[in-house]
Coordinates of N, CA and C in Angstrom, one line a residue:
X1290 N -35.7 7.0 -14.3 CA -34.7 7.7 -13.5 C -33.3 7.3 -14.0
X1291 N -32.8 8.2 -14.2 CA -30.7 8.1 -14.9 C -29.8 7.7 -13.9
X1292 N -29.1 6.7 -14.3 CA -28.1 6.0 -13.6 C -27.3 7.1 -13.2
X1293 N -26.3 7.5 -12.2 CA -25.0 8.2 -12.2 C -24.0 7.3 -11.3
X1294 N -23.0 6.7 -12.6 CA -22.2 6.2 -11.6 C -20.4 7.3 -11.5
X1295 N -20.2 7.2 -10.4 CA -18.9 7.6 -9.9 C -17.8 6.6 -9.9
X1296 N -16.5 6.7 -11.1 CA -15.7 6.3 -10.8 C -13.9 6.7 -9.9
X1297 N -13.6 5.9 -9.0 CA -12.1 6.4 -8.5 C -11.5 7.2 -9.8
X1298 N -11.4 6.7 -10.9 CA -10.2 7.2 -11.8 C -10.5 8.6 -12.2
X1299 N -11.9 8.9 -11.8 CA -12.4 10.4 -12.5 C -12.1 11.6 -11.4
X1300 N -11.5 11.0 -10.7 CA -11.1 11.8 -9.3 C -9.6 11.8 -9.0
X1301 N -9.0 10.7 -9.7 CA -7.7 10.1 -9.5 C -6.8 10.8 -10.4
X1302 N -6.2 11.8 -9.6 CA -5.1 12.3 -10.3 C -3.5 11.5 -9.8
X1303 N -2.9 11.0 -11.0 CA -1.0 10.7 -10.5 C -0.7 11.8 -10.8
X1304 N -0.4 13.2 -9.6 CA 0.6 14.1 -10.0 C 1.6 14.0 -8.8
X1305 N 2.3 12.2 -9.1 CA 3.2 12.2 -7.9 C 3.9 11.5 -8.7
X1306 N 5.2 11.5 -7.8 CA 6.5 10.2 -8.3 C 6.8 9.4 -7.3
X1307 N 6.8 8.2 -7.5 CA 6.7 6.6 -6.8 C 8.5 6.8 -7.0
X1308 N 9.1 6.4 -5.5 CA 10.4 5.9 -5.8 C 10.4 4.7 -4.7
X1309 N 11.2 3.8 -5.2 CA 11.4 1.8 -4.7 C 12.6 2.5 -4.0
X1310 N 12.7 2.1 -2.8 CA 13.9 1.9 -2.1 C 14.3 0.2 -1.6
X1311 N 15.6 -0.1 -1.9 CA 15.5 -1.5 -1.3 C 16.8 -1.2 -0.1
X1312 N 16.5 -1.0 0.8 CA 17.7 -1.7 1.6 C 17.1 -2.2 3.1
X1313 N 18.1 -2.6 4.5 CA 17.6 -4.0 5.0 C 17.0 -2.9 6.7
X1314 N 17.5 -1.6 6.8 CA 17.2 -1.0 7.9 C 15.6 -1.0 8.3
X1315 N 15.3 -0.4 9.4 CA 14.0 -0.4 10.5 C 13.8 0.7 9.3
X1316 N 12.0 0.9 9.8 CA 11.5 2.1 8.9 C 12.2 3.7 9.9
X1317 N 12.6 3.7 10.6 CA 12.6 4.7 11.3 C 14.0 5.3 11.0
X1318 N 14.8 4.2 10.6 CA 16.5 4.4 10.3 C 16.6 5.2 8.8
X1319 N 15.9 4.8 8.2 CA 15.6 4.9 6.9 C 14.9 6.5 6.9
X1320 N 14.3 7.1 7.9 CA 13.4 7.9 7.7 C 14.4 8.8 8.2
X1321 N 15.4 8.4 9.4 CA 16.4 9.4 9.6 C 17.2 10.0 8.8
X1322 N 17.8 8.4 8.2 CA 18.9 9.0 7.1 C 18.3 9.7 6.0
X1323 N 17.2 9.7 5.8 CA 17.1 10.5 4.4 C 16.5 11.6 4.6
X1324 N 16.4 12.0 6.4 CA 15.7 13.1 6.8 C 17.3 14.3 6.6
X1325 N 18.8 13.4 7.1 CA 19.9 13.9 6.8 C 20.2 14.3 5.9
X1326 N 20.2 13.5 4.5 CA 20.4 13.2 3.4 C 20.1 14.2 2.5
X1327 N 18.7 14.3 2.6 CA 17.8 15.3 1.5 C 17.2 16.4 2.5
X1328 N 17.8 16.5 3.8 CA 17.0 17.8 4.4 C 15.9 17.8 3.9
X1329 N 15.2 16.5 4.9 CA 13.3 16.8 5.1 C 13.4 17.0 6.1
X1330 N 12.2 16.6 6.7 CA 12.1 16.4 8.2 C 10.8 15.2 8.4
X1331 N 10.8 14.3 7.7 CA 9.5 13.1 8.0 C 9.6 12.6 9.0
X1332 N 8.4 12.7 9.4 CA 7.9 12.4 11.1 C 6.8 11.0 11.0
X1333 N 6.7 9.9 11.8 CA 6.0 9.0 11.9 C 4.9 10.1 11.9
X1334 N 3.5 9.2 11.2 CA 2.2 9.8 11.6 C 1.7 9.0 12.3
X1335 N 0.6 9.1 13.6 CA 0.2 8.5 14.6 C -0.5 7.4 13.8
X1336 N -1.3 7.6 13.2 CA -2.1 6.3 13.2 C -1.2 5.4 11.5
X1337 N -0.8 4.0 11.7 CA -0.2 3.5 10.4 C -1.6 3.5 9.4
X1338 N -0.8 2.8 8.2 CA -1.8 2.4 7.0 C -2.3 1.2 7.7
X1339 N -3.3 0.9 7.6 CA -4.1 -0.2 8.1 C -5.0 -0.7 6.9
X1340 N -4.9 -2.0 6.5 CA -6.0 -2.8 5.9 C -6.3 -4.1 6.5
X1341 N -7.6 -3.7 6.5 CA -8.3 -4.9 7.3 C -8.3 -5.8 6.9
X1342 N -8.4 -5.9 5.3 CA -8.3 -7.2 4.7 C -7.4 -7.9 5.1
X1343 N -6.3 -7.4 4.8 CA -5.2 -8.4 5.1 C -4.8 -8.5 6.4
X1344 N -5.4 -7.7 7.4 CA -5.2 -7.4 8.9 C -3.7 -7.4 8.8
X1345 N -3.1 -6.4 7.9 CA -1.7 -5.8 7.8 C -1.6 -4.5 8.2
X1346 N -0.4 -3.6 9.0 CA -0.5 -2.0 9.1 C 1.2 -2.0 8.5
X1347 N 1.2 -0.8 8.0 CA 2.6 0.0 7.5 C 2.2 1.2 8.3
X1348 N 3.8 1.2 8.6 CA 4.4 2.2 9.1 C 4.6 3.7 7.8
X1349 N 4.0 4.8 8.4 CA 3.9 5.8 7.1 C 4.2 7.3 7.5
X1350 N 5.4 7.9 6.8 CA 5.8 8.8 7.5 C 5.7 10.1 6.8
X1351 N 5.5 11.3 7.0 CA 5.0 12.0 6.7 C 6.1 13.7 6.4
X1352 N 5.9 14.4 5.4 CA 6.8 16.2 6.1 C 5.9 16.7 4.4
X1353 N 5.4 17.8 4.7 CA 4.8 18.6 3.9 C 5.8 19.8 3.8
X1354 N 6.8 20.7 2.6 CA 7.9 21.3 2.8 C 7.0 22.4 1.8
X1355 N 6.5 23.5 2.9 CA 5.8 24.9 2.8 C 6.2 25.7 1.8
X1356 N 7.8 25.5 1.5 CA 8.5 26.5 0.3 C 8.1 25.8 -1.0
X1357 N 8.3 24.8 -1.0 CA 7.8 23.9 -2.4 C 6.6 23.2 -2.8
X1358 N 6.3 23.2 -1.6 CA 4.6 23.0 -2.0 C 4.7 22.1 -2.4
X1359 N 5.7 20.9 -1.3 CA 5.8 19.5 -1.7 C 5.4 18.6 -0.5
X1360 N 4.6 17.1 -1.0 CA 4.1 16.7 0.4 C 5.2 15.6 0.2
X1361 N 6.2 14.6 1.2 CA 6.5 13.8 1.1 C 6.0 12.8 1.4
X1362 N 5.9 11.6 1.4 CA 5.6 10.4 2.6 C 6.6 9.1 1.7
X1363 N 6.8 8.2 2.8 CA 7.6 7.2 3.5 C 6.7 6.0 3.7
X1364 N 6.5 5.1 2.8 CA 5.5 3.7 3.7 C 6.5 2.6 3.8
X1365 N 6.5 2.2 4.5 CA 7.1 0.3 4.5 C 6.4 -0.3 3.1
X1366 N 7.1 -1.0 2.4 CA 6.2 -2.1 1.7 C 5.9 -3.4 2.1
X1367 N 6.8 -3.5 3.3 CA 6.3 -5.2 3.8 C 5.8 -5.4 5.2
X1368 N 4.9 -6.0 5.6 CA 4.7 -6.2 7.1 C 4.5 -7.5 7.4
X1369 N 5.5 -7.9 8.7 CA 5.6 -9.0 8.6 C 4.2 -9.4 10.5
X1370 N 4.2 -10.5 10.2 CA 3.2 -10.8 11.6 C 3.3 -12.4 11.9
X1371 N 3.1 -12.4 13.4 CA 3.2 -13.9 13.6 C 1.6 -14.1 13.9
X1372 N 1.3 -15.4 13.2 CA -0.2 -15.7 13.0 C 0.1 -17.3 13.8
X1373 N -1.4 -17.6 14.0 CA -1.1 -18.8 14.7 C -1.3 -20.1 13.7
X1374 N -1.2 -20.7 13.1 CA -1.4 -21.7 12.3 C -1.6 -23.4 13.1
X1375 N -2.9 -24.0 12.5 CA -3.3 -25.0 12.8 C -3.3 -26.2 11.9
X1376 N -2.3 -27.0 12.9 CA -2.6 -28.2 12.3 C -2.5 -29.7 12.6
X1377 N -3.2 -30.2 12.1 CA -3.8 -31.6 12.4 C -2.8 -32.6 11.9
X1378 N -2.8 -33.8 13.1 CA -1.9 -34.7 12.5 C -2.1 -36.0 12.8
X1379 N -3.6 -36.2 12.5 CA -4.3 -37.2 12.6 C -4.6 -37.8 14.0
X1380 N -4.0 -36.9 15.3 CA -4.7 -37.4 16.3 C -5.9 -36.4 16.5
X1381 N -6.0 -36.5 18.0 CA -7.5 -36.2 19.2 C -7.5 -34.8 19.2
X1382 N -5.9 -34.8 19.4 CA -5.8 -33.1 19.4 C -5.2 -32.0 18.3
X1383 N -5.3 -31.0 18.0 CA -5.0 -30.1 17.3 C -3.4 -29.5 17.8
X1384 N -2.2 -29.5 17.4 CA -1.1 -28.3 17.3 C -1.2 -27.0 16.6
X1385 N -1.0 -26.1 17.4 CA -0.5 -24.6 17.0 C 0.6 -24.3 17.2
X1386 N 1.1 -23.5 15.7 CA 2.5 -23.2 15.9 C 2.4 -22.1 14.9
X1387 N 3.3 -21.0 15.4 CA 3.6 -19.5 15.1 C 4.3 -19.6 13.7
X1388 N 3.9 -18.9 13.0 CA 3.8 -19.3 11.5 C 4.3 -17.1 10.9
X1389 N 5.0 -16.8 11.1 CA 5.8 -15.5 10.5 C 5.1 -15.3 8.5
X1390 N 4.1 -14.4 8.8 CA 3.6 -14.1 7.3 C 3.4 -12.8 7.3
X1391 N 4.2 -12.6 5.4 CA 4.8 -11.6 5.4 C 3.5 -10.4 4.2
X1392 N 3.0 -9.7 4.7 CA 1.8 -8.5 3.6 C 2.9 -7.6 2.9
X1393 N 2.3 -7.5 1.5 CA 3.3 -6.8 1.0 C 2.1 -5.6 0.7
X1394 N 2.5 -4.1 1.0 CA 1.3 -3.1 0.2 C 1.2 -2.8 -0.9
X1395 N 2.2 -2.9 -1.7 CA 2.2 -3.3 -3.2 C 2.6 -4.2 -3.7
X1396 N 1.7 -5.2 -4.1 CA 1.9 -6.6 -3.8 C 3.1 -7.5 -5.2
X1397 N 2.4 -6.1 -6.2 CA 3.4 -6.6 -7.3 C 4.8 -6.0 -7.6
X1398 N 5.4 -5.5 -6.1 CA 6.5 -5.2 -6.0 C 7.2 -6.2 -4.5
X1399 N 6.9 -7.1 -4.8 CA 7.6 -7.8 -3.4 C 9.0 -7.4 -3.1
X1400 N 9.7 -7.2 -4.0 CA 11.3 -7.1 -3.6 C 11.5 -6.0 -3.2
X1401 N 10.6 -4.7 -3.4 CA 10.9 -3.4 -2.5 C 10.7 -3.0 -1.1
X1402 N 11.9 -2.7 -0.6 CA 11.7 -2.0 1.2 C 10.3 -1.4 1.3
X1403 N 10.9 -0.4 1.1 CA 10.2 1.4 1.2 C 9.7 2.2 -0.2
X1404 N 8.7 2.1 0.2 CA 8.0 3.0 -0.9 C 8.4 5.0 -0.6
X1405 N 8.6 5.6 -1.9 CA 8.6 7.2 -1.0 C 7.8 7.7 -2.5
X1406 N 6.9 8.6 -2.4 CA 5.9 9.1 -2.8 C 6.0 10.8 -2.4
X1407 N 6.6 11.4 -3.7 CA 6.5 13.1 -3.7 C 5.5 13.7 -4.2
X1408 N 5.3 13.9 -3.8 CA 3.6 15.0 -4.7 C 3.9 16.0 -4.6
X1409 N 4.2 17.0 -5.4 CA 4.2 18.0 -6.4 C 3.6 18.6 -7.5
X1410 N 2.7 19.6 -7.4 CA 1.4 20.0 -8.4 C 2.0 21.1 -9.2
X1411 N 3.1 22.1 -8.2 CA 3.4 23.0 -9.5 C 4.4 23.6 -9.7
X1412 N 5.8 22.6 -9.5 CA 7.2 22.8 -9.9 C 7.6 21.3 -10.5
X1413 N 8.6 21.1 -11.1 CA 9.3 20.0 -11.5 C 10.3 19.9 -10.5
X1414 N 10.1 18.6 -10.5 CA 11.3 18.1 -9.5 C 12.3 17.3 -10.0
X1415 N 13.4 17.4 -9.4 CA 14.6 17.1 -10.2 C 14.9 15.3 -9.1
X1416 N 14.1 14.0 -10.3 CA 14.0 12.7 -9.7 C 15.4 12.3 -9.6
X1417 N 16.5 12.3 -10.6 CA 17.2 11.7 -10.9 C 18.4 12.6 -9.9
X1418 N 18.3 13.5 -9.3 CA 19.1 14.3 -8.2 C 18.6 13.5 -6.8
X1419 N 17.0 13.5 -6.8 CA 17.0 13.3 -5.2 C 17.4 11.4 -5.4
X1420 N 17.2 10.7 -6.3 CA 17.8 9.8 -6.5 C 19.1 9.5 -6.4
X1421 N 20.1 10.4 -6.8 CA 21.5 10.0 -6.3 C 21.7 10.0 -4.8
X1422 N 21.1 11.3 -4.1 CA 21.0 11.4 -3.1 C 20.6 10.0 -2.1
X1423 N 19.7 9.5 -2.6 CA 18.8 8.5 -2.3 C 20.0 7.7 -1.9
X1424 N 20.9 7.5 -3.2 CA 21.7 6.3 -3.4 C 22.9 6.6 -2.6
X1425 N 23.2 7.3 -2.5 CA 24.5 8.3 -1.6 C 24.3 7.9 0.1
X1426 N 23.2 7.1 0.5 CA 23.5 6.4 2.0 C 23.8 5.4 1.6
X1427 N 25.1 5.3 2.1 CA 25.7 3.6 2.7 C 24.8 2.5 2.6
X1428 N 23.4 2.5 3.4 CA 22.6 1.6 3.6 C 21.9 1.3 2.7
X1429 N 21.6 1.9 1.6 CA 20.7 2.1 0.7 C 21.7 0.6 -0.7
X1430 N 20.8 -0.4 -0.7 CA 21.3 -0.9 -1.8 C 20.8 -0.5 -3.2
X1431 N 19.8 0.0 -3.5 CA 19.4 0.9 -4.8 C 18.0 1.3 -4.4
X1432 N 18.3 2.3 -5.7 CA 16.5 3.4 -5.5 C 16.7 3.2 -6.8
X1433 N 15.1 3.7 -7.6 CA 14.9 3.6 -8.8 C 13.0 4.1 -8.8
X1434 N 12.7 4.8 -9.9 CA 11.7 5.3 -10.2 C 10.7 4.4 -10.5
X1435 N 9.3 4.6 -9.9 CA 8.0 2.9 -10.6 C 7.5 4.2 -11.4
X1436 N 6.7 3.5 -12.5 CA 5.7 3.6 -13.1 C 4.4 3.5 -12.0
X1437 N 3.6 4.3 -12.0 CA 2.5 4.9 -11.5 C 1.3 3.6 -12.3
X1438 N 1.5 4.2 -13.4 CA 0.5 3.3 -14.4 C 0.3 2.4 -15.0
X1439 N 1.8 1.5 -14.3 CA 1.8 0.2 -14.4 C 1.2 -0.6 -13.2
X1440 N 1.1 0.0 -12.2 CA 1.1 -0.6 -11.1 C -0.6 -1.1 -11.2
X1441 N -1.3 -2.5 -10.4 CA -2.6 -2.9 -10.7 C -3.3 -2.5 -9.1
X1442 N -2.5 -2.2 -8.7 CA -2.7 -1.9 -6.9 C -2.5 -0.2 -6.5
X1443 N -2.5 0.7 -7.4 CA -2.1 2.0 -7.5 C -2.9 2.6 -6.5
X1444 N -4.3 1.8 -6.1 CA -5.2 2.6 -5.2 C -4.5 2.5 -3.9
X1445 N -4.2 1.6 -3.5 CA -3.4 1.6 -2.5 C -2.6 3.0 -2.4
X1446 N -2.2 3.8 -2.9 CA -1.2 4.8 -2.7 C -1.9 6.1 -2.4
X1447 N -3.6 5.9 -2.3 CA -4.5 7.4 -2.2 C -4.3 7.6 -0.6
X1448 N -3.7 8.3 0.0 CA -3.6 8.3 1.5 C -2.9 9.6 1.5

């Protein structure tokens, strides 16, 4: 009997563009101003990105734009949580103390805010326009384009 195996990459199309946003606002501030900015309209989606692993959720926001046949989304890249941490200090009893640990969804981008992710299958999109744009709120300390196929965490971005 013949083996058939199935791999992600044989299914895995990147026909999207990854853009880093770094600046210091809420995800929701961020989703306004650039709902202004670039005339979208991205709406929180009910349920966040959730991994169990890391018992982390991002916030992920969503606008599909019907003329261009473009999907947007919006993730957090960091989520922070207060965990309880235990420790011993040689006596009877145990201390607990609230311990602030921070999940990154792309782990080999720690220093980025906000991830935004355009998918587009069959027009070119003009990066380096919605990029100025990008750059053109106040709040915004820079944007800049990732490599797709550098990234070792790229699955993360199938959602």
């Amino acid at each position: 009997m013949a083996l058939h195996k199935l791999l992600v990459d044989d299914f895995y199309d990147a026909s999207y563009s990854l853009l880093a946003v770094h600046c210091r606002l809420e995800d929701y501030r961020l989703a306004y101003l650039l709902n202004k900015y670039l005339n979208l309209n991205l709406k929180r989606q009910p349920q966040d990105l959730d991994y169990k692993y890391f018992a982390a959720t991002y916030p992920i926001y969503e606008w599909y734009d019907e003329n261009l046949f473009t999907t947007w989304h919006m993730v957090s890249n960091v989520c922070k949580k207060e965990e309880d941490s235990l420790q011993s200090s040689g006596s009877l009893f145990s201390t607990s103390e609230k311990v602030l640990k921070t999940y990154h969804f792309l782990p080999e981008l720690k220093n980025v805010d906000f991830l935004i992710k355009i998918t587009n299958e069959d027009r070119y999109l003009d990066e380096k326009d919605i990029l100025e744009k990008i750059q053109a709120i106040p709040q915004v300390i820079t944007t800049y384009t990732i490599d797709v196929d550098q990234l070792k965490s790229k699955d993360n971005l199938i959602f």
